Amino acid sequence: MNLRDNNIERISNKTFDVLIIGGGINGAAAATALAARGAKVALVDKGDFAGFTSQNSSNLVWGGIKYMETYEFPLVRQLCMSRNHLLRSYPSSIREIRFFTNLDKGFRFSPFLLYCGALLYWAIGNFFTRSPRFLTPQQINDDESTVNTDHSIGGFEYSDAFLYDNDARFVFNFIRSAINYNCTAVNYMESLGSICNAQGEWQTQLRNTRNGETYEVRSAVIINACGPYVDQQNKISELTTEHRHVFSKGIHLIVPQITNNKRVLTFFADDGRLFFAIPMGNRTMVGTTDTRVSTPETEVTTEDRHFVLDNINKRLNLAKPLTEVDIISERCGVRPLVIKTGDQNNKNEEWMKLSRKHAVDVDRERKHISIFGGKLTDCLNVGEEICEVVQQ
Ligand SMILES: Cc1cc2nc3c(=O)[nH]c(=O)nc-3n(C[C@H](O)[C@H](O)[C@H](O)COP(=O)(O)OP(=O)(O)OC[C@H]3O[C@@H](n4cnc5c(N)ncnc54)[C@H](O)[C@@H]3O)c2cc1C
C-alpha cells in the first residue's frame, strides 16, 4: 500500500488532537511544530501540498525592507529575526543574496537616503548579513552592465535571503518533517466543512478529490490554514472571525537568464513599487505586480505580461528586448491580506498600505483556530504561535 492510501486509512473515522486544513506554508509549519511536540496531528489539502499560494511567491526570505517606508519597524524587526533564524536553521534551502538596486532620476528618495535606510535595516537585522554598499552610476555600470544606467542617479546594494531551490520544496520539507513526527498528511483531500458536536468534538467531512469518496475525521482542535480560502472554509462551518482576507494578485514571468551574477536586480517599477529580476536556477524570474482582485482564482492577463515586460525592458540594456516569446513559464497567485471583518478598505492609498502581518483568530470555546495572511518568511513564528494557543 502506498503512503497516501495508508494515510487515508489512518485518517478515516479516527480521532486526532488537531486537524489542520490546508497544506501551504502556514499549515505545514503548524503541523511540524505541533507534531514535534507530540500532538496527534492530521493534515489535509484539497490539492497538492504547497500547490496554491505557496508555490507562487517571489522565493524571498526577507526582512521586509520596503515596510520601513510605512514606518512598520516592529514588523521589519520581526521579519529580520525570522530571516536570520531561517538562514541559520535551513542552510541547505535558504541563502543570503545581494539586492543590487538602481535608481533613476526623479525617484522619490535620493540614493544616499536609501543607502542610510539600508544601513538602518542592516542594524535592525542585528548586522547578521554582509553590510550594505553605496553605488554610483559608474559602479553600477561596471558591476552589472545589463542594468540601464542612462537615467541612473546611483543606487545601493544590501543583503537579504532567498529560497534558491524554490518555495514549494521548502514547504514540502516541513510536511516531510511533520510526517517524520508521526503526522498523518493526505493531499487531494478536501474539507467539506466541520461541525462541533455536543461533546465539544469536531467532526469534519472530507472528500477524496481523486475518486469522490467521503470520510469523516474527528479532532479536539481545528486549524483552518486554507490561505486565501480561510473565509470560505469558515463560512461553510458557520464560524465568524475578527479578521478576514482581501486579495492582491501578483505575477512573475520566468525568462532566460538575464545575468550570470547570482544577485537580485532591484528596481522601482512605473507604479513606484519594488520590482525584481531574481535568479531561478539557470533562468530569471521577473516581477511582480500588485492588483486588487476579489477572488483567489486568478490568471496572468495580457496586461500583466505587458506591465512586467515593459518595466524590465526599460530598466535593462538587453541586446534584444524581452517579448512574450521569451516567456518560459508564468507564476500567478494572490496575497491573502488581513483586515478586520467589517472594514471596507476601498481607497487605493489604504490598499497599498495594507499590512502584510499575519493574524491568528482563536475561538477558545469551540477550539477553532484560523490563520490569516502571513509570509513564507514568517513561518516559524506562525508555528510557535499556534503551539502556544493549542497548549493553552
Ligand atoms: C506574488 C506573490 C509573491 C510573494 N512573495 C513572497 C516572498 O517573496 N516571501 C514571502 O515570505 N512571502 C511571499 N508571498 C506570500 C506567501 O507566498 C503567502 O503568504 C503564503 O504562501 C500563504 O501560505 P498559506 O499557507 O496561508 O496559503 P496557501 O499556500 O494558499 O495554502 C493554503 C492551502 O489550503 C488548501 N485548501 C484550501 N481550501 C481547502 C479545503 N477546503 N480543504 C483542504 N485544503 C484546502 C489549498 O489547496 C492550499 O494548498 C508572496 C505571495 C504572492 C502571491
Tab-separated table of C-alpha atoms in Angstrom, residues 90 160 255 290 392:
chain	number	residue	atom	x	y	z
A	90	TYR	CA	17.909	25.782	6.840
A	160	ASP	CA	18.507	39.526	2.335
A	255	VAL	CA	12.581	34.153	-18.807
A	290	ASP	CA	0.074	44.138	-7.037
A	392	GLN	CA	-3.457	26.761	26.330
